[in-house]
Amino acid sequence: MGSQLGTLFRVSTFGESHGVALGCVVDGCPPGVTMCQNLIQTFLDRRRPGQNEFTTQRAELDICEILSGVENEVTLGTPIAILVRNQDKKSSDYNDINQIFRPGHADYTTFKKYGTAASSGGGRASARETIGRVAAAAVAKAYVQTLLPQVDVIAWVDRIGHVQAQVDLNSVTLSNVEASSIRCPDEIAAANMMSEIKSAKNKGDSLGGVICCVAKNIPSGLGEPVFDKLEADLAKAMMSLPAARSFEIGEGWASTFLKGSENNDAYFLDKESNIITRSNRSGGIQGGISNGMPIFIRVGFKPVSTIFKQQNTVTKDFKEIQFTPTSGRHDPCVLPRAVPLIESMFWLVIADHLLRQISLNHKFLAEIQNNL
Amino acid sequence: MGSQLGTLFRVSTFGESHGVALGCVVDGCPPGVTMCQNLIQTFLDRRRPGQNEFTTQRAELDICEILSGVENEVTLGTPIAILVRNQDKKSSDYNDINQIFRPGHADYTTFKKYGTAASSGGGRASARETIGRVAAAAVAKAYVQTLLPQVDVIAWVDRIGHVQAQVDLNSVTLSNVEASSIRCPDEIAAANMMSEIKSAKNKGDSLGGVICCVAKNIPSGLGEPVFDKLEADLAKAMMSLPAARSFEIGEGWASTFLKGSENNDAYFLDKESNIITRSNRSGGIQGGISNGMPIFIRVGFKPVSTIFKQQNTVTKDFKEIQFTPTSGRHDPCVLPRAVPLIESMFWLVIADHLLRQISLNHKFLAEIQNNL
Amino acid sequence: MGSQLGTLFRVSTFGESHGVALGCVVDGCPPGVTMCQNLIQTFLDRRRPGQNEFTTQRAELDICEILSGVENEVTLGTPIAILVRNQDKKSSDYNDINQIFRPGHADYTTFKKYGTAASSGGGRASARETIGRVAAAAVAKAYVQTLLPQVDVIAWVDRIGHVQAQVDLNSVTLSNVEASSIRCPDEIAAANMMSEIKSAKNKGDSLGGVICCVAKNIPSGLGEPVFDKLEADLAKAMMSLPAARSFEIGEGWASTFLKGSENNDAYFLDKESNIITRSNRSGGIQGGISNGMPIFIRVGFKPVSTIFKQQNTVTKDFKEIQFTPTSGRHDPCVLPRAVPLIESMFWLVIADHLLRQISLNHKFLAEIQNNL
Amino acid sequence: MGSQLGTLFRVSTFGESHGVALGCVVDGCPPGVTMCQNLIQTFLDRRRPGQNEFTTQRAELDICEILSGVENEVTLGTPIAILVRNQDKKSSDYNDINQIFRPGHADYTTFKKYGTAASSGGGRASARETIGRVAAAAVAKAYVQTLLPQVDVIAWVDRIGHVQAQVDLNSVTLSNVEASSIRCPDEIAAANMMSEIKSAKNKGDSLGGVICCVAKNIPSGLGEPVFDKLEADLAKAMMSLPAARSFEIGEGWASTFLKGSENNDAYFLDKESNIITRSNRSGGIQGGISNGMPIFIRVGFKPVSTIFKQQNTVTKDFKEIQFTPTSGRHDPCVLPRAVPLIESMFWLVIADHLLRQISLNHKFLAEIQNNL
């Protein structure tokens, strides 16, 4: 029951990191959306490891296959199942750590939850689980842009360790981000980040940091006023990513230091007499509902738990032990690969709230179609 | 559809701030839990405004009535409906602001969502909506403590504006918090906070800040490994509160600056050979699942949007205007009253995940009962 | 969790038959639907007991109150809570039967489910629970007819015991039905039914029978192809009514005796070149999806379990006993009062599937609006 | 959203009849249940076509593959994805009928729902969709019998056309049923049924009929008192099967002719002082909740829509036409193959309600474990 997300655009993911396959089923995607294997593969390729020296060398191609819900490159309106088979299952890589509860990992809590030892390599707790999310997000994006072609979602690495980038969220583009091998569009900061990552890697250590994400041209009216506030569903979506530790909407943490007179975004009329705000400290949401301005968030990630240093822990037969992993395939810094994950979760939340608003307010669909 | 929370312990809230009544229906609470009007009223009294000079003077008693699901002071296992009637509906207080979209408020986004002007005084966007949540949380706490009497959830004001309290999360108690009229157990900081609030109030301005919350003696095994991670559901619950802008689990933001070797919590055995961690930077959760250590979170709140200073905005007939509210009942700082809201949302999340774990792992119930 | 119905038009009911109040919360009704207390009361008055000699004499007015979600006689798009207080709670009427498990009633199964003795008079198992459903259905009908004013749902008593009415489902009207005190529009059959009911009542016995229901002008495209077939959701809705024992869609049972060549409804074009079928043995649904023809169903009800004859049973302290109830307020035949319940459940299912189709097929809304 | 069933034991199915693959994801199955490919294959083999002269000759092996959620032949507690690839996709078989809306089929309603022509061969409306249900039911049965090994569910063909079998529901066994090539354990009736089927087949016609199903040793306490009554969820589950037209619980239709004094099942004590009923006209359920007696249902199926006789219909470009299908692979009578489908849906409903009762009544699990 914990493997489903969304009320109307509902995604179910399945698969263990060292099992047969991973994937998703998307139920609720409207018919008539252009869709094909290639489009989903492009999304998956962005999250794929082994792309450069900064990511884990688990060398899987992660080729996806659409099993259902698409015919002649168009969605049918029925469940879309997408499959990625595991190929590089070197469980032996994990033999030396299979007898212990690794600090920071979910081995112990998984054991306590299910009453069985976690399957090798992390099972559902592995970052490979996000394959299903990313595949589903490719569908979500295609659907949203069918109705709202101008919507875009762009994430980037904003900080790694203590190296802070300077990025203008109004002008940053997806190609700026992708031009950087660590997905930081501030070239100077990116260079410093890379050097920090190399240094950490050499020491067998790992780094955390922050990813920013902005969604542009989201229509006003998305989100619900109570539990399913847009920022609440975004928070859940982002905090469900492995290693996420903090979430902010708009100026977030910084706004907690401000006074109301400093923080409120005053309303104005633009040239077409649409209501806008000039400042956007709220991050495009009031009372849980989008106001038409850019929505931006920050997500903090802890340093990856896998390090190649000696640590204290406990074995699965409850003995204290000191251990130092000597092998295993892990990023010293998860941030660059988390960028497409953040975007993916954002698309999933938008697609769901778009469908919800269409079903609730029967004038909304015509309004957004008229704006095209 | 946006007014429900929880998978198995499901809460529905209803009610507009200036309508007939507010309340909730709790569906899924097991039978046999001791419950009465008085117990719920005690919870509601903690969130009630008008208690001292630091809170809004809207003087409502907010008396609740249990409509169903309880007989002879015990839950029946059927839906528990709880009602609070609105008494102090001075809509005239809002006449001067009823023609404009107030900056920072949900007036404009509500209008865009529903296609109708927001009802007076905020409707569902008002903080009065939280009455239903708090009433439901009284039921949630009673249920959880029936199974796990040692579980406790304690929140407090940790910062207001720039005034930071020093509070030890291991020793803080509910009575420490309640002893402070602004619910900050650090007496010196509390005094400074009060002086800041008075100063802001005198200037017609408002303040934000941070609330911390710790949950103790939560059994390991609560939470799901993918979308419904315990921290993800906590993030959603907290970010669904009015004015919440940021969320952190454990060391959260701070941990994003650390290296893996600094951040991992090593496992040890305690005297009874239970697995514990000595440090607790993760905040009691790995991979979305509780590990038995204290769970702690931080929630940042923006300054209240209602200020008594001149602001630019737009009228409901789309004309730019400057306005200065001259009346209305609002806290200059929402933090003290948000403390019981944070606790309430925490109890709701725990109750839901406790039921989920009981249904999934059929050995879990006997295990926690044996630990009593 | 078992007190909710609907995916997008979601109804939660609450309340015990001898508790403080009963009611419902409707979450998901779009904004802008004309709604008032009077409209709901009219619905509730049709299900009210004590209206003539054929119904139980429990003399409650069942006055409803709208608590939320409606302002100035229009829905806001927020949850609509509706309350009916219990007034005539003569629990003493039930004293003589409170110590036994009544045959045919839910006393024993409720005890086994919840581990506590059932509350007096039936609790959630009482037919009074349907108050919440009927109130919600008033909202559902108003919403559906806002979009589709020509849709109508008409139910009637088709058989009581062995007395079968002859009713033409194409010409029957709501006023035909309401003109009959037992809601059977075939006057001759109605007279015979009344005489059967009086006879059963005099003998302290009870009768079952069948209700038919037809829904006209339902647009094609409602329903889902797999689990949530329109007839499957109708079946669930109807079989969730107290005493319902059988369900048929279209020719139902009769069609199981036919050959395919006798049963298939051939397609034709009408004068406007719309696709129709001339026969309608399928009852307006193929593959779970409406085809635009009238949808009709039959629901069989067992005879009411409360009879005033000696019966064997077991006491709540597990002793065999013979008993004969001497008092209590119960219909000898539930059918006439079940007519508005059947209609209510039908409206709830239509409202939900209408919203679902609007959210799935983005051309559907414009299509049905163009047909007006 | 219409492809999911169950609240806690949640099944999602996917796949078109002529697409790449069909399958399911089961979310909510507890960990520790013995499970393997072979066990699921055995279930699937029972629904497989082409087994004898009475079923369609579409010769697919329908080999399943477990993709996730199972390790070392034990469930992990995570989503179990099961895949069956389509092999025998002779779409050309359907060329002659691909341009028309076939009477009785979902071609037309699918077109109206999704706004696109139905995919060849039925898409989601095909009986091949039930592959996912049957695979999921294999998991459901294994889970239920882990807790309640004595529970059994047995369905059989009770009537075909006008040929009625005589079967004693107390003594019938699964092997009795499987011994008959048309799954009717009454040998004489079976012979007559086979002759009827051959006759219909020779005429290019089809037959309907009735399937009975009994579930034994279901513990009391399963089901919910309001919308999710056990018989309501069974009705939905069964009416969601292709061609199902009627549903009865217990004596169902027959009980609508009885008087209360004839229909009530009196309670008695058995030798171990457990409460039982001797008659069981209610079919083991009162007020939506199981009472421990056998639960039995009847499901009526219409004759299959595919016949090889001339019929009137309309083409997809809206012209009236007469057509006679000359090829295609279809059963003249779906009943024998629907037997495992009925059992499958029953297992899914039991598994879900078992989990729900475990989560609601915290004494229930210990009670049923003590009864072993």
mmCIF file of C-alpha atoms in Angstrom, chain C residues 156-340:
data_model
loop_
_atom_site.group_PDB
_atom_site.id
_atom_site.type_symbol
_atom_site.label_atom_id
_atom_site.label_comp_id
_atom_site.label_asym_id
_atom_site.label_seq_id
_atom_site.Cartn_x
_atom_site.Cartn_y
_atom_site.Cartn_z
ATOM 1 C CA TRP C 156 -40.572 1.491 -7.801
ATOM 2 C CA VAL C 157 -41.813 -1.557 -5.958
ATOM 3 C CA ASP C 158 -42.014 -4.266 -8.594
ATOM 4 C CA ARG C 159 -42.958 -7.240 -6.459
ATOM 5 C CA ILE C 160 -43.923 -7.906 -2.849
ATOM 6 C CA GLY C 161 -43.991 -11.536 -1.834
ATOM 7 C CA HIS C 162 -45.707 -13.190 -4.785
ATOM 8 C CA VAL C 163 -47.560 -10.095 -6.051
ATOM 9 C CA GLN C 164 -45.866 -8.941 -9.258
ATOM 10 C CA ALA C 165 -46.566 -5.518 -10.756
ATOM 11 C CA GLN C 166 -46.566 -4.755 -14.470
ATOM 12 C CA VAL C 167 -44.741 -1.493 -15.058
ATOM 13 C CA ASP C 168 -43.425 -0.111 -18.336
ATOM 14 C CA LEU C 169 -39.961 1.236 -17.634
ATOM 15 C CA ASN C 170 -40.094 3.567 -20.597
ATOM 16 C CA SER C 171 -43.182 5.446 -19.475
ATOM 17 C CA VAL C 172 -43.089 5.259 -15.685
ATOM 18 C CA THR C 173 -42.596 8.594 -13.909
ATOM 19 C CA LEU C 174 -41.629 9.640 -10.431
ATOM 20 C CA SER C 175 -45.104 11.026 -9.840
ATOM 21 C CA ASN C 176 -46.675 7.698 -10.863
ATOM 22 C CA VAL C 177 -44.610 6.094 -8.161
ATOM 23 C CA GLU C 178 -45.230 8.686 -5.493
ATOM 24 C CA ALA C 179 -48.981 8.559 -6.155
ATOM 25 C CA SER C 180 -48.949 5.086 -4.608
ATOM 26 C CA SER C 181 -48.663 4.832 -0.846
ATOM 27 C CA ILE C 182 -46.475 1.779 -1.283
ATOM 28 C CA ARG C 183 -44.654 3.189 -4.293
ATOM 29 C CA CYS C 184 -45.991 0.690 -6.813
ATOM 30 C CA PRO C 185 -47.324 2.449 -9.929
ATOM 31 C CA ASP C 186 -49.432 -0.566 -10.978
ATOM 32 C CA GLU C 187 -52.630 0.212 -9.092
ATOM 33 C CA ILE C 188 -54.093 -3.267 -9.128
ATOM 34 C CA ALA C 189 -50.881 -4.892 -8.002
ATOM 35 C CA ALA C 190 -50.484 -2.163 -5.402
ATOM 36 C CA ALA C 191 -53.853 -2.993 -3.903
ATOM 37 C CA ASN C 192 -52.909 -6.653 -3.687
ATOM 38 C CA MET C 193 -49.561 -5.814 -2.190
ATOM 39 C CA MET C 194 -51.193 -3.702 0.503
ATOM 40 C CA SER C 195 -53.502 -6.514 1.394
ATOM 41 C CA GLU C 196 -50.527 -8.895 1.603
ATOM 42 C CA ILE C 197 -48.666 -6.501 3.855
ATOM 43 C CA LYS C 198 -51.655 -6.079 6.183
ATOM 44 C CA SER C 199 -52.053 -9.810 6.358
ATOM 45 C CA ALA C 200 -48.374 -10.324 7.175
ATOM 46 C CA LYS C 201 -48.510 -7.565 9.761
ATOM 47 C CA ASN C 202 -51.508 -9.093 11.455
ATOM 48 C CA LYS C 203 -49.653 -12.368 11.726
ATOM 49 C CA GLY C 204 -46.558 -10.644 13.105
ATOM 50 C CA ASP C 205 -44.696 -11.684 9.988
ATOM 51 C CA SER C 206 -42.813 -9.825 7.240
ATOM 52 C CA LEU C 207 -42.445 -9.816 3.453
ATOM 53 C CA GLY C 208 -39.680 -9.356 0.889
ATOM 54 C CA GLY C 209 -39.775 -8.471 -2.760
ATOM 55 C CA VAL C 210 -38.112 -6.657 -5.598
ATOM 56 C CA ILE C 211 -37.478 -3.034 -6.531
ATOM 57 C CA CYS C 212 -36.824 -1.960 -10.101
ATOM 58 C CA CYS C 213 -34.963 1.177 -11.023
ATOM 59 C CA VAL C 214 -34.356 2.857 -14.349
ATOM 60 C CA ALA C 215 -31.965 5.706 -15.142
ATOM 61 C CA LYS C 216 -32.722 7.619 -18.319
ATOM 62 C CA ASN C 217 -30.570 9.823 -20.509
ATOM 63 C CA ILE C 218 -27.284 8.743 -18.963
ATOM 64 C CA PRO C 219 -24.612 9.695 -21.495
ATOM 65 C CA SER C 220 -22.517 6.964 -23.016
ATOM 66 C CA GLY C 221 -18.996 6.592 -21.694
ATOM 67 C CA LEU C 222 -19.636 6.262 -17.942
ATOM 68 C CA GLY C 223 -17.996 3.324 -16.185
ATOM 69 C CA GLU C 224 -14.626 1.652 -16.305
ATOM 70 C CA PRO C 225 -13.659 -1.472 -18.245
ATOM 71 C CA VAL C 226 -12.295 -3.602 -15.425
ATOM 72 C CA PHE C 227 -13.087 -3.597 -11.694
ATOM 73 C CA ASP C 228 -15.140 -0.407 -11.613
ATOM 74 C CA LYS C 229 -17.581 -1.425 -14.314
ATOM 75 C CA LEU C 230 -20.716 0.668 -14.006
ATOM 76 C CA GLU C 231 -22.813 -2.417 -13.217
ATOM 77 C CA ALA C 232 -20.221 -3.565 -10.667
ATOM 78 C CA ASP C 233 -20.352 -0.259 -8.816
ATOM 79 C CA LEU C 234 -24.145 -0.280 -9.017
ATOM 80 C CA ALA C 235 -24.158 -3.836 -7.660
ATOM 81 C CA LYS C 236 -21.991 -2.855 -4.735
ATOM 82 C CA ALA C 237 -24.033 0.251 -4.034
ATOM 83 C CA MET C 238 -27.306 -1.646 -4.045
ATOM 84 C CA MET C 239 -26.059 -4.722 -2.191
ATOM 85 C CA SER C 240 -24.787 -2.411 0.546
ATOM 86 C CA LEU C 241 -28.393 -1.525 1.408
ATOM 87 C CA PRO C 242 -29.844 -3.323 4.410
ATOM 88 C CA ALA C 243 -31.703 -6.551 3.445
ATOM 89 C CA ALA C 244 -30.637 -6.518 -0.224
ATOM 90 C CA ARG C 245 -30.045 -10.101 -1.385
ATOM 91 C CA SER C 246 -29.847 -10.045 -5.178
ATOM 92 C CA PHE C 247 -28.919 -7.731 -8.013
ATOM 93 C CA GLU C 248 -29.529 -7.835 -11.753
ATOM 94 C CA ILE C 249 -28.504 -5.509 -14.540
ATOM 95 C CA GLY C 250 -30.727 -5.352 -17.628
ATOM 96 C CA GLU C 251 -32.482 -8.629 -18.281
ATOM 97 C CA GLY C 252 -30.082 -10.133 -15.760
ATOM 98 C CA TRP C 253 -31.279 -13.506 -14.602
ATOM 99 C CA ALA C 254 -33.595 -13.914 -17.586
ATOM 100 C CA SER C 255 -30.731 -13.399 -20.019
ATOM 101 C CA THR C 256 -28.857 -16.373 -18.560
ATOM 102 C CA PHE C 257 -31.475 -18.631 -20.193
ATOM 103 C CA LEU C 258 -31.145 -17.045 -23.638
ATOM 104 C CA LYS C 259 -28.912 -17.811 -26.578
ATOM 105 C CA GLY C 260 -26.508 -15.188 -27.845
ATOM 106 C CA SER C 261 -28.626 -14.719 -30.941
ATOM 107 C CA GLU C 262 -31.602 -13.927 -28.702
ATOM 108 C CA ASN C 263 -29.774 -11.763 -26.217
ATOM 109 C CA ASN C 264 -27.514 -9.454 -28.237
ATOM 110 C CA ASP C 265 -28.845 -5.924 -28.726
ATOM 111 C CA ALA C 266 -28.258 -4.996 -32.369
ATOM 112 C CA TYR C 267 -27.038 -1.473 -33.096
ATOM 113 C CA PHE C 268 -28.979 0.907 -35.358
ATOM 114 C CA LEU C 269 -28.840 4.577 -36.241
ATOM 115 C CA ASP C 270 -31.610 6.880 -35.074
ATOM 116 C CA LYS C 271 -32.853 9.848 -37.109
ATOM 117 C CA GLU C 272 -29.976 12.029 -35.911
ATOM 118 C CA SER C 273 -27.530 9.236 -36.831
ATOM 119 C CA ASN C 274 -26.787 8.475 -33.219
ATOM 120 C CA ILE C 275 -26.094 4.862 -32.430
ATOM 121 C CA ILE C 276 -28.873 3.188 -30.491
ATOM 122 C CA THR C 277 -30.116 -0.291 -29.770
ATOM 123 C CA ARG C 278 -33.797 -1.113 -30.222
ATOM 124 C CA SER C 279 -33.874 -3.948 -27.763
ATOM 125 C CA ASN C 280 -32.114 -3.199 -24.474
ATOM 126 C CA ARG C 281 -31.556 -6.525 -22.789
ATOM 127 C CA SER C 282 -28.116 -5.399 -21.670
ATOM 128 C CA GLY C 283 -29.646 -2.612 -19.568
ATOM 129 C CA GLY C 284 -27.641 0.142 -21.205
ATOM 130 C CA ILE C 285 -24.155 -1.125 -20.410
ATOM 131 C CA GLN C 286 -21.560 -3.024 -22.446
ATOM 132 C CA GLY C 287 -18.241 -3.992 -20.989
ATOM 133 C CA GLY C 288 -18.884 -1.923 -17.886
ATOM 134 C CA ILE C 289 -19.508 1.307 -19.823
ATOM 135 C CA SER C 290 -22.842 3.020 -20.499
ATOM 136 C CA ASN C 291 -24.079 3.088 -24.095
ATOM 137 C CA GLY C 292 -26.653 5.877 -23.795
ATOM 138 C CA MET C 293 -29.725 3.639 -23.521
ATOM 139 C CA PRO C 294 -31.751 3.427 -20.287
ATOM 140 C CA ILE C 295 -29.947 1.628 -17.495
ATOM 141 C CA PHE C 296 -32.181 -0.592 -15.441
ATOM 142 C CA ILE C 297 -31.602 -2.839 -12.494
ATOM 143 C CA ARG C 298 -33.545 -5.096 -10.142
ATOM 144 C CA VAL C 299 -32.730 -5.470 -6.471
ATOM 145 C CA GLY C 300 -34.218 -8.252 -4.376
ATOM 146 C CA PHE C 301 -34.881 -7.719 -0.670
ATOM 147 C CA LYS C 302 -35.374 -10.430 1.888
ATOM 148 C CA PRO C 303 -38.290 -10.162 4.309
ATOM 149 C CA VAL C 304 -37.469 -7.958 7.283
ATOM 150 C CA SER C 305 -35.844 -9.945 10.073
ATOM 151 C CA THR C 306 -37.925 -8.441 12.865
ATOM 152 C CA ILE C 307 -41.042 -10.553 13.280
ATOM 153 C CA PHE C 308 -43.389 -10.907 16.210
ATOM 154 C CA LYS C 309 -43.381 -14.669 16.337
ATOM 155 C CA GLN C 310 -41.597 -17.094 18.604
ATOM 156 C CA GLN C 311 -38.055 -17.896 17.445
ATOM 157 C CA ASN C 312 -35.079 -19.866 18.690
ATOM 158 C CA THR C 313 -31.889 -17.966 19.353
ATOM 159 C CA VAL C 314 -28.971 -17.527 21.750
ATOM 160 C CA THR C 315 -28.470 -14.938 24.462
ATOM 161 C CA LYS C 316 -25.448 -12.699 24.707
ATOM 162 C CA ASP C 317 -24.210 -14.896 27.534
ATOM 163 C CA PHE C 318 -24.415 -17.897 25.211
ATOM 164 C CA LYS C 319 -27.557 -19.716 26.332
ATOM 165 C CA GLU C 320 -30.174 -21.060 23.963
ATOM 166 C CA ILE C 321 -33.538 -19.384 24.381
ATOM 167 C CA GLN C 322 -36.902 -19.021 22.752
ATOM 168 C CA PHE C 323 -38.254 -15.516 22.499
ATOM 169 C CA THR C 324 -41.133 -13.571 20.999
ATOM 170 C CA PRO C 325 -40.665 -9.833 20.627
ATOM 171 C CA THR C 326 -43.693 -7.992 21.904
ATOM 172 C CA SER C 327 -42.822 -4.438 20.996
ATOM 173 C CA GLY C 328 -40.525 -2.514 18.692
ATOM 174 C CA ARG C 329 -41.114 -0.324 15.693
ATOM 175 C CA HIS C 330 -40.556 -2.062 12.406
ATOM 176 C CA ASP C 331 -42.012 -2.233 8.962
ATOM 177 C CA PRO C 332 -43.536 -5.561 7.998
ATOM 178 C CA CYS C 333 -42.193 -4.795 4.549
ATOM 179 C CA VAL C 334 -39.214 -2.580 3.850
ATOM 180 C CA LEU C 335 -39.773 -2.275 0.122
ATOM 181 C CA PRO C 336 -41.743 0.995 -0.122
ATOM 182 C CA ARG C 337 -39.195 2.837 1.991
ATOM 183 C CA ALA C 338 -36.307 1.256 0.094
ATOM 184 C CA VAL C 339 -37.426 2.895 -3.163
ATOM 185 C CA PRO C 340 -35.758 6.252 -2.408
#
